Amino acid sequence: MRDRFVNQALTKWMEGTGKESEIVISSRVRLARNLCDIPFPNVAAAEQTKAVVSQVEGAIKDAEIEQTSGELIFVNLEELEPLDRLVLVDKHLISPQHAEEAAGKGLILRADEAVSVLINEEDHLRIQCLFPGLQLEEAWDLASRIDDLLESKLDFAFDEKLGYLTACPTNVGTGLRASVMMHLPALVLTNQASRVLASLSQIGMTVRGLYGEGTDATGNLFQISNQVTLGRSEEEIISNLVVVATQLIDHERMARQVLLKETKPQLEDRVCRAYGTLTSARIINSQEAMTLLSNVRLGIDLGIIQGVSPQVLNEMLVLTRPAFLQKLAGRELSPFERDVQRASLIRERFSLDG
Amino acid sequence: MRDRFVNQALTKWMEGTGKESEIVISSRVRLARNLCDIPFPNVAAAEQTKAVVSQVEGAIKDAEIEQTSGELIFVNLEELEPLDRLVLVDKHLISPQHAEEAAGKGLILRADEAVSVLINEEDHLRIQCLFPGLQLEEAWDLASRIDDLLESKLDFAFDEKLGYLTACPTNVGTGLRASVMMHLPALVLTNQASRVLASLSQIGMTVRGLYGEGTDATGNLFQISNQVTLGRSEEEIISNLVVVATQLIDHERMARQVLLKETKPQLEDRVCRAYGTLTSARIINSQEAMTLLSNVRLGIDLGIIQGVSPQVLNEMLVLTRPAFLQKLAGRELSPFERDVQRASLIRERFSLDG
């Protein structure tokens, strides 16, 4: 039964390892790159798009790159079922846009999904490293080395003054977007989250929910990333984000201690009720599941709940998404059927621990 | 641990036995009687009140009565701690008024609390039989026999035309109030309860919540009693109520089948979540506890929850009341402390079963 989760669902970032993994779920670094003399994907002709895929696919099949990144597999998105593409979205590996319009798009993937290269999404290439815990430097280091090796074989569009050229001007320069996914339940419970997170925009950071732009911070999960890609070095961008993440970790830790000190019974009640509901419900929607999973995770972190592994939250983030539930069921499910399937999956997962 | 519940809390009506005990929690018959030539308790002088107590106490100590009713114990309410009096209220043995102003008031009680005689409450005597399940005839039969035996020794105020005279005109005549406590969750869930119960007033029945007049139907528990005491024979009053109760039982059973047939997953979800919350919560107020206990009881009745005894609802009705919680704690508790104590007691009780 465990296999079902491990084989079909787990990717590297869900492991719950890495530094500060109690609060930082994952760290991601993504580099936007484009080939010279070929229009950006949104305006490229089918032939040109095809040429990009074959150039990148050719370049990546390289002993030195594989030695650096691990074995990489090329996937033609057009050949995947729509549901499988949605699963890749749920795993944070491709964007929803990339999943919807698969024509001419490719994905290069390491088996543990910690390394991926998206071909012909918004840019010709997006090199992505996604690690568990606070591992921004590690992710940057690997992405950068893969980038260097690819650059030695491919002709990237680069301007002496502007830096790397990208389809969207917000990515011009370093082409680097770094982000951390943080679980900040105590900041939310102590009503500090909005204030603390709002202040981040003043220092060039963007805060989003779990599934990117325009999504809510369901489950007390916040994705914090750099706004600016131009005029700063990659190392500066990474180290700034590490500083911000570290401050948020301290803040969250303090808020947790305050909760434990000042409202312990209420906290225990919240956590235990969440566990009770998750292990009992027969029908549960995504929003409620995320909220309760967040409470349970907080309870695990604080020792209120024992015998349940902390990575259960990470796993459930993906396993309980509509696409994944339908993948498991092997067919399309109505919203009601998904809520039933979700409840059943959660009960099953918790019964493995505890 | 079981002793704690059994010895301190259980009374006959909580046993969950008797006919139709799936839906009818308890049946009660109460006869109001007054002694001739002594003013009603609310206007009687202290000396007169005392005289009533000693007359009744004397009359009850009778071999024939004890043979009929079982051994009876006299309790002087003045000698009880206020908290103990409140526990008697929670057990439906005395009224809140009786508990508050204990001066000159007495209570005669069988060990299993199924038979009681209240002295100097609203009337000089109230003879009460409280049985589990649908046992109105049985309760009436016993109350009537005790009444006859007492009447052979005491001079009851009786008018040829009006019947038994009582302090409140609504009790004049037979002095009989019969009631059933019914658990009607499916009628509530299918939105039929208000309509069905409202129609009862047209046929001379009163519907109240668990703790009498002015209380809500918390926990989907409804107390149905006769409005009229005058102009009908005791047998008519009892048999009318049996008919009404039987119809309500049929109605509730049908509604349960409809729920099972049409919304089984939702019903299971409701029941299982209720169980999950009750066995997990660390803080719970009385209202929520009652609602959830009602759902769990429904789940037990329908076989959705197994291994939990159905009488758990009956027990918890009393055990989770403020007075009882304070009695268990051995001291006065703040509302918050009660909510913590209640949650703990419920978890403990459920851990005995299942």
JSON list of N, CA and C in Angstrom, two decimals, chain A residues 265-266 268-269 272-273 276-277 280-284 288 336, chain B residues 265-266 268-269 272-273 276-277 280-284 288 336:
[
{"chain": "A", "resi": 265, "resn": "PRO", "atom": "N", "xyz": [-4.08, 24.87, 25.77]},
{"chain": "A", "resi": 265, "resn": "PRO", "atom": "CA", "xyz": [-5.26, 24.00, 25.61]},
{"chain": "A", "resi": 265, "resn": "PRO", "atom": "C", "xyz": [-5.99, 24.25, 24.29]},
{"chain": "A", "resi": 266, "resn": "GLN", "atom": "N", "xyz": [-6.12, 25.49, 23.91]},
{"chain": "A", "resi": 266, "resn": "GLN", "atom": "CA", "xyz": [-6.80, 25.82, 22.65]},
{"chain": "A", "resi": 266, "resn": "GLN", "atom": "C", "xyz": [-6.03, 25.26, 21.47]},
{"chain": "A", "resi": 268, "resn": "GLU", "atom": "N", "xyz": [-3.94, 22.65, 21.53]},
{"chain": "A", "resi": 268, "resn": "GLU", "atom": "CA", "xyz": [-4.10, 21.19, 21.54]},
{"chain": "A", "resi": 268, "resn": "GLU", "atom": "C", "xyz": [-5.47, 20.80, 21.00]},
{"chain": "A", "resi": 269, "resn": "ASP", "atom": "N", "xyz": [-6.47, 21.56, 21.39]},
{"chain": "A", "resi": 269, "resn": "ASP", "atom": "CA", "xyz": [-7.82, 21.28, 20.92]},
{"chain": "A", "resi": 269, "resn": "ASP", "atom": "C", "xyz": [-7.89, 21.40, 19.40]},
{"chain": "A", "resi": 272, "resn": "CYS", "atom": "N", "xyz": [-5.83, 18.46, 17.80]},
{"chain": "A", "resi": 272, "resn": "CYS", "atom": "CA", "xyz": [-6.43, 17.14, 17.99]},
{"chain": "A", "resi": 272, "resn": "CYS", "atom": "C", "xyz": [-7.74, 17.02, 17.22]},
{"chain": "A", "resi": 273, "resn": "ARG", "atom": "N", "xyz": [-8.52, 18.09, 17.20]},
{"chain": "A", "resi": 273, "resn": "ARG", "atom": "CA", "xyz": [-9.76, 18.05, 16.42]},
{"chain": "A", "resi": 273, "resn": "ARG", "atom": "C", "xyz": [-9.44, 17.87, 14.93]},
{"chain": "A", "resi": 276, "resn": "GLY", "atom": "N", "xyz": [-8.60, 14.33, 14.43]},
{"chain": "A", "resi": 276, "resn": "GLY", "atom": "CA", "xyz": [-9.82, 13.54, 14.56]},
{"chain": "A", "resi": 276, "resn": "GLY", "atom": "C", "xyz": [-10.69, 13.64, 13.32]},
{"chain": "A", "resi": 277, "resn": "THR", "atom": "N", "xyz": [-10.80, 14.83, 12.78]},
{"chain": "A", "resi": 277, "resn": "THR", "atom": "CA", "xyz": [-11.64, 15.01, 11.59]},
{"chain": "A", "resi": 277, "resn": "THR", "atom": "C", "xyz": [-11.00, 14.35, 10.37]},
{"chain": "A", "resi": 280, "resn": "SER", "atom": "N", "xyz": [-11.45, 10.71, 10.32]},
{"chain": "A", "resi": 280, "resn": "SER", "atom": "CA", "xyz": [-12.84, 10.26, 10.41]},
{"chain": "A", "resi": 280, "resn": "SER", "atom": "C", "xyz": [-13.69, 10.63, 9.22]},
{"chain": "A", "resi": 281, "resn": "ALA", "atom": "N", "xyz": [-13.43, 11.79, 8.63]},
{"chain": "A", "resi": 281, "resn": "ALA", "atom": "CA", "xyz": [-14.33, 12.31, 7.59]},
{"chain": "A", "resi": 281, "resn": "ALA", "atom": "C", "xyz": [-14.47, 11.34, 6.44]},
{"chain": "A", "resi": 282, "resn": "ARG", "atom": "N", "xyz": [-15.64, 11.32, 5.85]},
{"chain": "A", "resi": 282, "resn": "ARG", "atom": "CA", "xyz": [-15.92, 10.49, 4.68]},
{"chain": "A", "resi": 282, "resn": "ARG", "atom": "C", "xyz": [-16.02, 11.35, 3.41]},
{"chain": "A", "resi": 283, "resn": "ILE", "atom": "N", "xyz": [-16.15, 12.64, 3.59]},
{"chain": "A", "resi": 283, "resn": "ILE", "atom": "CA", "xyz": [-16.26, 13.59, 2.48]},
{"chain": "A", "resi": 283, "resn": "ILE", "atom": "C", "xyz": [-15.48, 14.82, 2.92]},
{"chain": "A", "resi": 284, "resn": "ILE", "atom": "N", "xyz": [-14.52, 15.27, 2.12]},
{"chain": "A", "resi": 284, "resn": "ILE", "atom": "CA", "xyz": [-13.77, 16.46, 2.53]},
{"chain": "A", "resi": 284, "resn": "ILE", "atom": "C", "xyz": [-13.30, 17.22, 1.30]},
{"chain": "A", "resi": 288, "resn": "GLU", "atom": "N", "xyz": [-10.71, 22.52, 3.09]},
{"chain": "A", "resi": 288, "resn": "GLU", "atom": "CA", "xyz": [-10.78, 22.06, 4.48]},
{"chain": "A", "resi": 288, "resn": "GLU", "atom": "C", "xyz": [-9.64, 21.10, 4.79]},
{"chain": "A", "resi": 336, "resn": "PHE", "atom": "N", "xyz": [-17.92, 15.85, -6.15]},
{"chain": "A", "resi": 336, "resn": "PHE", "atom": "CA", "xyz": [-18.35, 15.06, -4.98]},
{"chain": "A", "resi": 336, "resn": "PHE", "atom": "C", "xyz": [-17.52, 13.79, -4.85]},
{"chain": "B", "resi": 265, "resn": "PRO", "atom": "N", "xyz": [-23.56, 8.62, 2.01]},
{"chain": "B", "resi": 265, "resn": "PRO", "atom": "CA", "xyz": [-22.20, 9.12, 2.27]},
{"chain": "B", "resi": 265, "resn": "PRO", "atom": "C", "xyz": [-22.20, 10.35, 3.19]},
{"chain": "B", "resi": 266, "resn": "GLN", "atom": "N", "xyz": [-23.15, 11.25, 2.97]},
{"chain": "B", "resi": 266, "resn": "GLN", "atom": "CA", "xyz": [-23.23, 12.45, 3.80]},
{"chain": "B", "resi": 266, "resn": "GLN", "atom": "C", "xyz": [-23.56, 12.07, 5.26]},
{"chain": "B", "resi": 268, "resn": "GLU", "atom": "N", "xyz": [-22.87, 9.15, 6.71]},
{"chain": "B", "resi": 268, "resn": "GLU", "atom": "CA", "xyz": [-21.66, 8.53, 7.28]},
{"chain": "B", "resi": 268, "resn": "GLU", "atom": "C", "xyz": [-20.62, 9.58, 7.63]},
{"chain": "B", "resi": 269, "resn": "ASP", "atom": "N", "xyz": [-20.49, 10.56, 6.76]},
{"chain": "B", "resi": 269, "resn": "ASP", "atom": "CA", "xyz": [-19.53, 11.63, 7.02]},
{"chain": "B", "resi": 269, "resn": "ASP", "atom": "C", "xyz": [-19.90, 12.37, 8.31]},
{"chain": "B", "resi": 272, "resn": "CYS", "atom": "N", "xyz": [-19.31, 9.99, 11.35]},
{"chain": "B", "resi": 272, "resn": "CYS", "atom": "CA", "xyz": [-17.90, 9.69, 11.62]},
{"chain": "B", "resi": 272, "resn": "CYS", "atom": "C", "xyz": [-17.14, 10.93, 12.08]},
{"chain": "B", "resi": 273, "resn": "ARG", "atom": "N", "xyz": [-17.44, 12.07, 11.49]},
{"chain": "B", "resi": 273, "resn": "ARG", "atom": "CA", "xyz": [-16.82, 13.30, 11.96]},
{"chain": "B", "resi": 273, "resn": "ARG", "atom": "C", "xyz": [-17.20, 13.59, 13.41]},
{"chain": "B", "resi": 276, "resn": "GLY", "atom": "N", "xyz": [-15.15, 11.35, 15.49]},
{"chain": "B", "resi": 276, "resn": "GLY", "atom": "CA", "xyz": [-13.77, 11.82, 15.46]},
{"chain": "B", "resi": 276, "resn": "GLY", "atom": "C", "xyz": [-13.57, 13.04, 16.35]},
{"chain": "B", "resi": 277, "resn": "THR", "atom": "N", "xyz": [-14.50, 13.96, 16.30]},
{"chain": "B", "resi": 277, "resn": "THR", "atom": "CA", "xyz": [-14.35, 15.17, 17.11]},
{"chain": "B", "resi": 277, "resn": "THR", "atom": "C", "xyz": [-14.52, 14.86, 18.59]},
{"chain": "B", "resi": 280, "resn": "SER", "atom": "N", "xyz": [-11.52, 13.36, 20.06]},
{"chain": "B", "resi": 280, "resn": "SER", "atom": "CA", "xyz": [-10.28, 14.12, 19.88]},
{"chain": "B", "resi": 280, "resn": "SER", "atom": "C", "xyz": [-10.28, 15.46, 20.61]},
{"chain": "B", "resi": 281, "resn": "ALA", "atom": "N", "xyz": [-11.42, 16.10, 20.69]},
{"chain": "B", "resi": 281, "resn": "ALA", "atom": "CA", "xyz": [-11.47, 17.47, 21.21]},
{"chain": "B", "resi": 281, "resn": "ALA", "atom": "C", "xyz": [-10.90, 17.56, 22.62]},
{"chain": "B", "resi": 282, "resn": "ARG", "atom": "N", "xyz": [-10.27, 18.67, 22.89]},
{"chain": "B", "resi": 282, "resn": "ARG", "atom": "CA", "xyz": [-9.73, 18.96, 24.22]},
{"chain": "B", "resi": 282, "resn": "ARG", "atom": "C", "xyz": [-10.57, 19.98, 24.96]},
{"chain": "B", "resi": 283, "resn": "ILE", "atom": "N", "xyz": [-11.42, 20.68, 24.23]},
{"chain": "B", "resi": 283, "resn": "ILE", "atom": "CA", "xyz": [-12.29, 21.71, 24.80]},
{"chain": "B", "resi": 283, "resn": "ILE", "atom": "C", "xyz": [-13.62, 21.57, 24.06]},
{"chain": "B", "resi": 284, "resn": "ILE", "atom": "N", "xyz": [-14.70, 21.41, 24.80]},
{"chain": "B", "resi": 284, "resn": "ILE", "atom": "CA", "xyz": [-15.99, 21.29, 24.08]},
{"chain": "B", "resi": 284, "resn": "ILE", "atom": "C", "xyz": [-17.12, 21.82, 24.96]},
{"chain": "B", "resi": 288, "resn": "GLU", "atom": "N", "xyz": [-22.34, 21.86, 21.69]},
{"chain": "B", "resi": 288, "resn": "GLU", "atom": "CA", "xyz": [-21.67, 21.09, 20.64]},
{"chain": "B", "resi": 288, "resn": "GLU", "atom": "C", "xyz": [-21.60, 19.60, 21.00]},
{"chain": "B", "resi": 336, "resn": "PHE", "atom": "N", "xyz": [-14.73, 27.69, 31.14]},
{"chain": "B", "resi": 336, "resn": "PHE", "atom": "CA", "xyz": [-13.64, 27.13, 30.36]},
{"chain": "B", "resi": 336, "resn": "PHE", "atom": "C", "xyz": [-13.18, 25.79, 30.95]}
]
